[in-house]
PDB file of C-alpha atoms in Angstrom:
ATOM      1  CA  GLN J  21     -23.740  99.346  72.566  1.00  0.00           C
ATOM      2  CA  LYS J  22     -22.131 101.908  71.250  1.00  0.00           C
ATOM      3  CA  GLU J  23     -21.977 105.505  73.527  1.00  0.00           C
ATOM      4  CA  VAL J  24     -22.730 107.267  70.569  1.00  0.00           C
ATOM      5  CA  GLU J  25     -24.641 106.089  66.942  1.00  0.00           C
ATOM      6  CA  GLN J  26     -25.121 107.347  63.859  1.00  0.00           C
ATOM      7  CA  ASN J  27     -25.740 105.970  60.457  1.00  0.00           C
ATOM      8  CA  SER J  28     -22.407 106.033  58.087  1.00  0.00           C
ATOM      9  CA  GLY J  29     -24.107 107.006  55.471  1.00  0.00           C
ATOM     10  CA  PRO J  30     -23.651 108.174  52.340  1.00  0.00           C
ATOM     11  CA  LEU J  31     -26.753 109.667  52.708  1.00  0.00           C
ATOM     12  CA  SER J  32     -27.784 110.848  49.009  1.00  0.00           C
ATOM     13  CA  VAL J  33     -30.149 114.312  48.941  1.00  0.00           C
ATOM     14  CA  PRO J  34     -30.922 116.308  45.807  1.00  0.00           C
ATOM     15  CA  GLU J  35     -30.349 120.045  45.959  1.00  0.00           C
ATOM     16  CA  GLY J  36     -32.827 121.541  47.725  1.00  0.00           C
ATOM     17  CA  ALA J  37     -34.176 118.553  49.564  1.00  0.00           C
ATOM     18  CA  ILE J  38     -34.304 118.330  53.678  1.00  0.00           C
ATOM     19  CA  ALA J  39     -31.612 116.284  54.845  1.00  0.00           C
ATOM     20  CA  SER J  40     -32.054 114.386  57.838  1.00  0.00           C
ATOM     21  CA  LEU J  41     -29.426 113.358  60.270  1.00  0.00           C
ATOM     22  CA  ASN J  42     -29.896 111.032  63.254  1.00  0.00           C
ATOM     23  CA  CYS J  43     -27.976 109.936  66.615  1.00  0.00           C
ATOM     24  CA  THR J  44     -28.570 107.954  69.041  1.00  0.00           C
ATOM     25  CA  TYR J  45     -26.529 107.934  72.242  1.00  0.00           C
ATOM     26  CA  SER J  46     -26.435 106.166  75.399  1.00  0.00           C
ATOM     27  CA  ASP J  47     -25.826 108.027  78.820  1.00  0.00           C
ATOM     28  CA  ARG J  48     -29.478 109.316  79.775  1.00  0.00           C
ATOM     29  CA  GLY J  49     -27.713 112.051  81.702  1.00  0.00           C
ATOM     30  CA  SER J  50     -26.394 113.939  78.948  1.00  0.00           C
ATOM     31  CA  GLN J  51     -27.343 117.717  79.153  1.00  0.00           C
ATOM     32  CA  SER J  52     -25.430 119.280  76.224  1.00  0.00           C
ATOM     33  CA  PHE J  53     -25.414 118.158  72.006  1.00  0.00           C
ATOM     34  CA  PHE J  54     -23.623 119.373  69.388  1.00  0.00           C
ATOM     35  CA  TRP J  55     -23.279 119.104  65.712  1.00  0.00           C
ATOM     36  CA  TYR J  56     -19.924 119.543  63.733  1.00  0.00           C
ATOM     37  CA  ARG J  57     -19.679 119.323  60.455  1.00  0.00           C
ATOM     38  CA  GLN J  58     -16.032 118.054  58.700  1.00  0.00           C
ATOM     39  CA  TYR J  59     -15.123 118.497  55.194  1.00  0.00           C
ATOM     40  CA  SER J  60     -12.777 116.451  53.833  1.00  0.00           C
ATOM     41  CA  GLY J  61      -8.938 116.945  55.294  1.00  0.00           C
ATOM     42  CA  LYS J  62     -10.633 119.829  57.383  1.00  0.00           C
ATOM     43  CA  SER J  63     -11.101 119.869  61.623  1.00  0.00           C
ATOM     44  CA  PRO J  64     -14.606 119.863  62.391  1.00  0.00           C
ATOM     45  CA  GLU J  65     -16.883 122.959  62.797  1.00  0.00           C
ATOM     46  CA  LEU J  66     -19.729 123.445  65.189  1.00  0.00           C
ATOM     47  CA  ILE J  67     -22.962 124.449  63.478  1.00  0.00           C
ATOM     48  CA  MET J  68     -25.578 123.605  66.003  1.00  0.00           C
ATOM     49  CA  SER J  69     -25.556 123.394  69.643  1.00  0.00           C
ATOM     50  CA  ILE J  70     -28.926 122.195  71.627  1.00  0.00           C
ATOM     51  CA  TYR J  71     -29.195 121.494  75.712  1.00  0.00           C
ATOM     52  CA  SER J  72     -33.400 121.422  75.903  1.00  0.00           C
ATOM     53  CA  ASN J  73     -35.650 119.231  74.606  1.00  0.00           C
ATOM     54  CA  GLY J  74     -37.563 120.281  71.078  1.00  0.00           C
ATOM     55  CA  ASP J  75     -36.815 122.143  68.243  1.00  0.00           C
ATOM     56  CA  LYS J  76     -33.806 124.508  67.989  1.00  0.00           C
ATOM     57  CA  GLU J  77     -33.209 126.709  64.532  1.00  0.00           C
ATOM     58  CA  ASP J  78     -30.879 128.699  62.883  1.00  0.00           C
ATOM     59  CA  GLY J  79     -30.846 129.697  59.344  1.00  0.00           C
ATOM     60  CA  ARG J  80     -31.186 126.477  57.577  1.00  0.00           C
ATOM     61  CA  PHE J  81     -30.177 123.895  60.249  1.00  0.00           C
ATOM     62  CA  THR J  82     -32.546 122.370  62.817  1.00  0.00           C
ATOM     63  CA  ALA J  83     -31.687 120.603  65.750  1.00  0.00           C
ATOM     64  CA  GLN J  84     -33.945 118.096  67.286  1.00  0.00           C
ATOM     65  CA  LEU J  85     -34.043 116.904  70.681  1.00  0.00           C
ATOM     66  CA  ASN J  86     -35.457 113.935  72.539  1.00  0.00           C
ATOM     67  CA  LYS J  87     -34.006 113.139  76.081  1.00  0.00           C
ATOM     68  CA  ALA J  88     -36.281 110.152  77.035  1.00  0.00           C
ATOM     69  CA  SER J  89     -35.683 108.532  73.755  1.00  0.00           C
ATOM     70  CA  GLN J  90     -31.831 109.570  73.743  1.00  0.00           C
ATOM     71  CA  TYR J  91     -32.330 110.830  70.069  1.00  0.00           C
ATOM     72  CA  VAL J  92     -31.198 114.013  68.860  1.00  0.00           C
ATOM     73  CA  SER J  93     -31.476 115.255  64.997  1.00  0.00           C
ATOM     74  CA  LEU J  94     -30.367 117.393  62.213  1.00  0.00           C
ATOM     75  CA  LEU J  95     -32.560 118.602  59.858  1.00  0.00           C
ATOM     76  CA  ILE J  96     -31.193 120.524  56.632  1.00  0.00           C
ATOM     77  CA  ARG J  97     -33.490 122.767  54.737  1.00  0.00           C
ATOM     78  CA  ASP J  98     -32.968 123.612  51.238  1.00  0.00           C
ATOM     79  CA  SER J  99     -29.756 121.264  50.857  1.00  0.00           C
ATOM     80  CA  GLN J 100     -26.939 122.391  48.484  1.00  0.00           C
ATOM     81  CA  PRO J 101     -23.802 120.671  47.462  1.00  0.00           C
ATOM     82  CA  SER J 102     -21.903 123.048  49.823  1.00  0.00           C
ATOM     83  CA  ASP J 103     -23.428 121.263  52.257  1.00  0.00           C
ATOM     84  CA  SER J 104     -21.939 117.443  51.079  1.00  0.00           C
ATOM     85  CA  ALA J 105     -19.208 116.608  54.499  1.00  0.00           C
ATOM     86  CA  THR J 106     -19.530 114.584  57.144  1.00  0.00           C
ATOM     87  CA  TYR J 107     -21.844 115.272  60.085  1.00  0.00           C
ATOM     88  CA  LEU J 108     -20.853 113.941  63.274  1.00  0.00           C
ATOM     89  CA  CYS J 109     -23.023 114.408  66.605  1.00  0.00           C
ATOM     90  CA  ALA J 110     -21.419 114.923  70.204  1.00  0.00           C
ATOM     91  CA  PRO J 111     -23.210 114.466  73.524  1.00  0.00           C
ATOM     92  CA  ALA J 112     -21.244 115.432  75.847  1.00  0.00           C
ATOM     93  CA  LEU J 113     -21.786 112.319  78.243  1.00  0.00           C
ATOM     94  CA  TYR J 114     -20.759 111.712  81.881  1.00  0.00           C
ATOM     95  CA  GLY J 115     -20.122 115.545  82.920  1.00  0.00           C
ATOM     96  CA  ASN J 116     -18.698 117.382  79.818  1.00  0.00           C
ATOM     97  CA  LYS J 117     -16.546 114.989  77.741  1.00  0.00           C
ATOM     98  CA  LEU J 118     -17.476 115.269  74.474  1.00  0.00           C
ATOM     99  CA  VAL J 119     -17.650 111.936  72.791  1.00  0.00           C
ATOM    100  CA  PHE J 120     -18.135 111.998  68.837  1.00  0.00           C
ATOM    101  CA  GLY J 121     -19.882 109.460  66.433  1.00  0.00           C
ATOM    102  CA  ALA J 122     -18.403 108.339  63.438  1.00  0.00           C
ATOM    103  CA  GLY J 123     -20.099 110.901  61.230  1.00  0.00           C
ATOM    104  CA  THR J 124     -22.795 110.285  58.418  1.00  0.00           C
ATOM    105  CA  ILE J 125     -21.488 111.154  54.537  1.00  0.00           C
ATOM    106  CA  LEU J 126     -24.045 113.768  53.350  1.00  0.00           C
ATOM    107  CA  ARG J 127     -23.844 114.134  49.797  1.00  0.00           C
ATOM    108  CA  VAL J 128     -26.240 116.641  47.795  1.00  0.00           C
ATOM    109  CA  LYS J 129     -26.557 116.591  44.244  1.00  0.00           C
ATOM    110  CA  SER J 130     -27.029 118.999  41.849  1.00  0.00           C
TER     111      SER J 130
ATOM    112  CA  SER U  22     -11.429 136.301  68.605  1.00  0.00           C
ATOM    113  CA  GLN U  23     -10.235 133.314  70.529  1.00  0.00           C
ATOM    114  CA  THR U  24      -7.841 131.191  67.541  1.00  0.00           C
ATOM    115  CA  ILE U  25      -6.556 127.843  67.835  1.00  0.00           C
ATOM    116  CA  HIS U  26      -3.020 127.291  65.747  1.00  0.00           C
ATOM    117  CA  GLN U  27      -1.424 123.749  65.588  1.00  0.00           C
ATOM    118  CA  TRP U  28       2.272 123.034  63.983  1.00  0.00           C
ATOM    119  CA  PRO U  29       3.362 121.554  61.738  1.00  0.00           C
ATOM    120  CA  ALA U  30       0.102 121.024  59.078  1.00  0.00           C
ATOM    121  CA  THR U  31       1.306 117.917  57.878  1.00  0.00           C
ATOM    122  CA  LEU U  32       4.041 115.727  58.798  1.00  0.00           C
ATOM    123  CA  VAL U  33       5.899 112.491  57.525  1.00  0.00           C
ATOM    124  CA  GLN U  34       7.846 110.403  59.980  1.00  0.00           C
ATOM    125  CA  PRO U  35       9.766 107.338  60.014  1.00  0.00           C
ATOM    126  CA  VAL U  36       8.763 104.604  62.596  1.00  0.00           C
ATOM    127  CA  GLY U  37      10.794 104.860  65.970  1.00  0.00           C
ATOM    128  CA  SER U  38      11.149 108.492  65.367  1.00  0.00           C
ATOM    129  CA  PRO U  39      10.570 111.484  67.862  1.00  0.00           C
ATOM    130  CA  LEU U  40       6.883 113.357  67.781  1.00  0.00           C
ATOM    131  CA  SER U  41       6.288 116.690  69.039  1.00  0.00           C
ATOM    132  CA  LEU U  42       2.864 118.299  67.831  1.00  0.00           C
ATOM    133  CA  GLU U  43       2.100 122.107  68.898  1.00  0.00           C
ATOM    134  CA  CYS U  44      -0.978 123.694  70.102  1.00  0.00           C
ATOM    135  CA  THR U  45      -1.176 127.180  70.929  1.00  0.00           C
ATOM    136  CA  VAL U  46      -4.568 129.444  72.072  1.00  0.00           C
ATOM    137  CA  GLU U  47      -5.079 132.710  71.453  1.00  0.00           C
ATOM    138  CA  GLY U  48      -7.623 135.232  73.040  1.00  0.00           C
ATOM    139  CA  THR U  49      -8.407 133.184  76.360  1.00  0.00           C
ATOM    140  CA  SER U  50      -6.697 132.366  79.617  1.00  0.00           C
ATOM    141  CA  ASN U  51      -6.727 129.064  81.202  1.00  0.00           C
ATOM    142  CA  PRO U  52      -9.170 127.193  78.979  1.00  0.00           C
ATOM    143  CA  ASN U  53      -9.623 123.391  79.041  1.00  0.00           C
ATOM    144  CA  LEU U  54      -7.631 121.798  76.141  1.00  0.00           C
ATOM    145  CA  TYR U  55      -7.810 118.747  74.374  1.00  0.00           C
ATOM    146  CA  TRP U  56      -5.995 116.401  72.283  1.00  0.00           C
ATOM    147  CA  TYR U  57      -7.850 113.531  69.664  1.00  0.00           C
ATOM    148  CA  ARG U  58      -6.678 111.815  66.776  1.00  0.00           C
ATOM    149  CA  GLN U  59      -8.896 110.828  63.978  1.00  0.00           C
ATOM    150  CA  ALA U  60      -7.649 107.844  61.917  1.00  0.00           C
ATOM    151  CA  ALA U  61      -8.699 107.604  58.013  1.00  0.00           C
ATOM    152  CA  GLY U  62     -12.496 106.897  58.383  1.00  0.00           C
ATOM    153  CA  ARG U  63     -13.078 106.987  62.177  1.00  0.00           C
ATOM    154  CA  GLY U  64     -13.964 108.889  64.444  1.00  0.00           C
ATOM    155  CA  LEU U  65     -12.362 111.215  66.931  1.00  0.00           C
ATOM    156  CA  GLN U  66     -10.752 109.889  69.321  1.00  0.00           C
ATOM    157  CA  LEU U  67      -9.802 111.597  72.920  1.00  0.00           C
ATOM    158  CA  LEU U  68      -6.445 111.100  73.595  1.00  0.00           C
ATOM    159  CA  PHE U  69      -5.705 114.114  76.464  1.00  0.00           C
ATOM    160  CA  TYR U  70      -7.431 117.162  78.350  1.00  0.00           C
ATOM    161  CA  SER U  71      -5.562 119.713  80.356  1.00  0.00           C
ATOM    162  CA  VAL U  72      -7.524 121.927  82.997  1.00  0.00           C
ATOM    163  CA  GLY U  73      -4.620 123.745  83.548  1.00  0.00           C
ATOM    164  CA  ILE U  74      -0.723 124.291  83.499  1.00  0.00           C
ATOM    165  CA  GLY U  75       0.810 120.955  84.355  1.00  0.00           C
ATOM    166  CA  GLN U  76      -2.444 119.077  84.518  1.00  0.00           C
ATOM    167  CA  ILE U  77      -3.056 116.337  81.953  1.00  0.00           C
ATOM    168  CA  SER U  78      -5.547 113.606  81.818  1.00  0.00           C
ATOM    169  CA  SER U  79      -4.809 110.625  79.712  1.00  0.00           C
ATOM    170  CA  GLU U  80      -7.858 108.920  78.124  1.00  0.00           C
ATOM    171  CA  VAL U  81      -6.588 106.028  76.739  1.00  0.00           C
ATOM    172  CA  PRO U  82      -3.321 104.331  77.392  1.00  0.00           C
ATOM    173  CA  GLN U  83      -1.176 104.778  74.467  1.00  0.00           C
ATOM    174  CA  ASN U  84       2.330 105.312  72.736  1.00  0.00           C
ATOM    175  CA  LEU U  85       1.802 109.344  73.362  1.00  0.00           C
ATOM    176  CA  SER U  86       1.962 111.538  75.969  1.00  0.00           C
ATOM    177  CA  ALA U  87       1.136 115.434  76.631  1.00  0.00           C
ATOM    178  CA  SER U  88       2.404 118.286  78.459  1.00  0.00           C
ATOM    179  CA  ARG U  89       1.028 121.986  79.245  1.00  0.00           C
ATOM    180  CA  PRO U  90       3.730 123.938  80.125  1.00  0.00           C
ATOM    181  CA  GLN U  91       2.346 127.028  79.891  1.00  0.00           C
ATOM    182  CA  ASP U  92      -1.401 128.717  80.269  1.00  0.00           C
ATOM    183  CA  ARG U  93      -1.933 128.416  76.317  1.00  0.00           C
ATOM    184  CA  GLN U  94       0.190 125.963  75.397  1.00  0.00           C
ATOM    185  CA  PHE U  95      -0.420 122.358  74.687  1.00  0.00           C
ATOM    186  CA  ILE U  96       2.172 119.683  73.332  1.00  0.00           C
ATOM    187  CA  LEU U  97       1.680 115.811  72.048  1.00  0.00           C
ATOM    188  CA  SER U  98       4.594 113.890  72.342  1.00  0.00           C
ATOM    189  CA  SER U  99       6.023 110.458  71.240  1.00  0.00           C
ATOM    190  CA  LYS U 100       9.215 108.874  71.858  1.00  0.00           C
ATOM    191  CA  LYS U 101       8.733 106.502  69.263  1.00  0.00           C
ATOM    192  CA  LEU U 102       6.466 106.611  66.726  1.00  0.00           C
ATOM    193  CA  LEU U 103       4.575 103.434  65.454  1.00  0.00           C
ATOM    194  CA  LEU U 104       2.576 103.319  62.161  1.00  0.00           C
ATOM    195  CA  SER U 105      -0.824 103.356  64.116  1.00  0.00           C
ATOM    196  CA  ASP U 106      -0.054 106.449  65.677  1.00  0.00           C
ATOM    197  CA  SER U 107      -1.127 107.689  61.962  1.00  0.00           C
ATOM    198  CA  GLY U 108      -3.915 110.170  61.633  1.00  0.00           C
ATOM    199  CA  PHE U 109      -4.935 113.617  61.858  1.00  0.00           C
ATOM    200  CA  TYR U 110      -3.862 114.932  65.553  1.00  0.00           C
ATOM    201  CA  LEU U 111      -6.807 118.047  66.285  1.00  0.00           C
ATOM    202  CA  CYS U 112      -6.434 120.252  69.397  1.00  0.00           C
ATOM    203  CA  ALA U 113      -9.391 121.927  70.875  1.00  0.00           C
ATOM    204  CA  ARG U 114     -10.417 124.472  73.478  1.00  0.00           C
ATOM    205  CA  LEU U 115     -13.809 124.331  75.513  1.00  0.00           C
ATOM    206  CA  ALA U 116     -15.644 127.129  75.380  1.00  0.00           C
ATOM    207  CA  SER U 117     -18.514 127.988  77.950  1.00  0.00           C
ATOM    208  CA  GLY U 118     -20.772 126.338  76.823  1.00  0.00           C
ATOM    209  CA  ASN U 119     -19.619 122.829  76.494  1.00  0.00           C
ATOM    210  CA  GLU U 120     -18.878 123.256  73.291  1.00  0.00           C
ATOM    211  CA  GLN U 121     -15.795 122.413  71.789  1.00  0.00           C
ATOM    212  CA  PHE U 122     -13.776 124.959  68.804  1.00  0.00           C
ATOM    213  CA  PHE U 123     -11.146 122.715  66.829  1.00  0.00           C
ATOM    214  CA  GLY U 124      -7.468 123.843  65.403  1.00  0.00           C
ATOM    215  CA  PRO U 125      -6.954 123.584  61.819  1.00  0.00           C
ATOM    216  CA  GLY U 126      -4.922 119.843  62.847  1.00  0.00           C
ATOM    217  CA  THR U 127      -1.793 117.719  62.095  1.00  0.00           C
ATOM    218  CA  ARG U 128      -1.675 115.248  59.794  1.00  0.00           C
ATOM    219  CA  LEU U 129       0.952 112.589  60.670  1.00  0.00           C
ATOM    220  CA  THR U 130       1.885 109.825  58.414  1.00  0.00           C
ATOM    221  CA  VAL U 131       4.066 107.228  59.588  1.00  0.00           C
ATOM    222  CA  LEU U 132       6.153 105.359  57.684  1.00  0.00           C
TER     223      LEU U 132
END
């Protein structure tokens, strides 16, 4: 089992729809979870962090965490073409070491 | 503000040549710093991290080495590049919430 698993996609959604990105991780002791957005040819950009079970909302983004299921997700509401990118899930495993998933490619079609 | 600079932005090197990539950080003192590599179409692989001057931890055995000669400077090196060293090299710093922020990266092509 990989330490961090994400569906590679591409996930295609129409403009204005909700995009749902999922991630599972292996370490039950993880306490910090991050979502990064990476445009082609650019470095990753932090968009959400979540530390407690439940939902955390920031603008059009909502992160959801379920530690019992070792599952974290990112919802993007009112998806825009500018949201088209690769989304990287990065839990902090084994203490404070970030382990990155391979990423999910999101395509928002106008 | 805290800014990460990476130099050079792009680099094309022949197999067997040496390598030196530089990362410098502004606006913070004694940050934890990280080097990652991202191969084409792949995820980020942690190569090295440093908690302070002269302190380097290696995550995977490889053809690369790292040094931290100054508080805000982190250098990635190789004596002889391999084709498999091609990739996007990213420097990152650790922030207070355990998140990491990345520099703009160096794209290395080994021919």
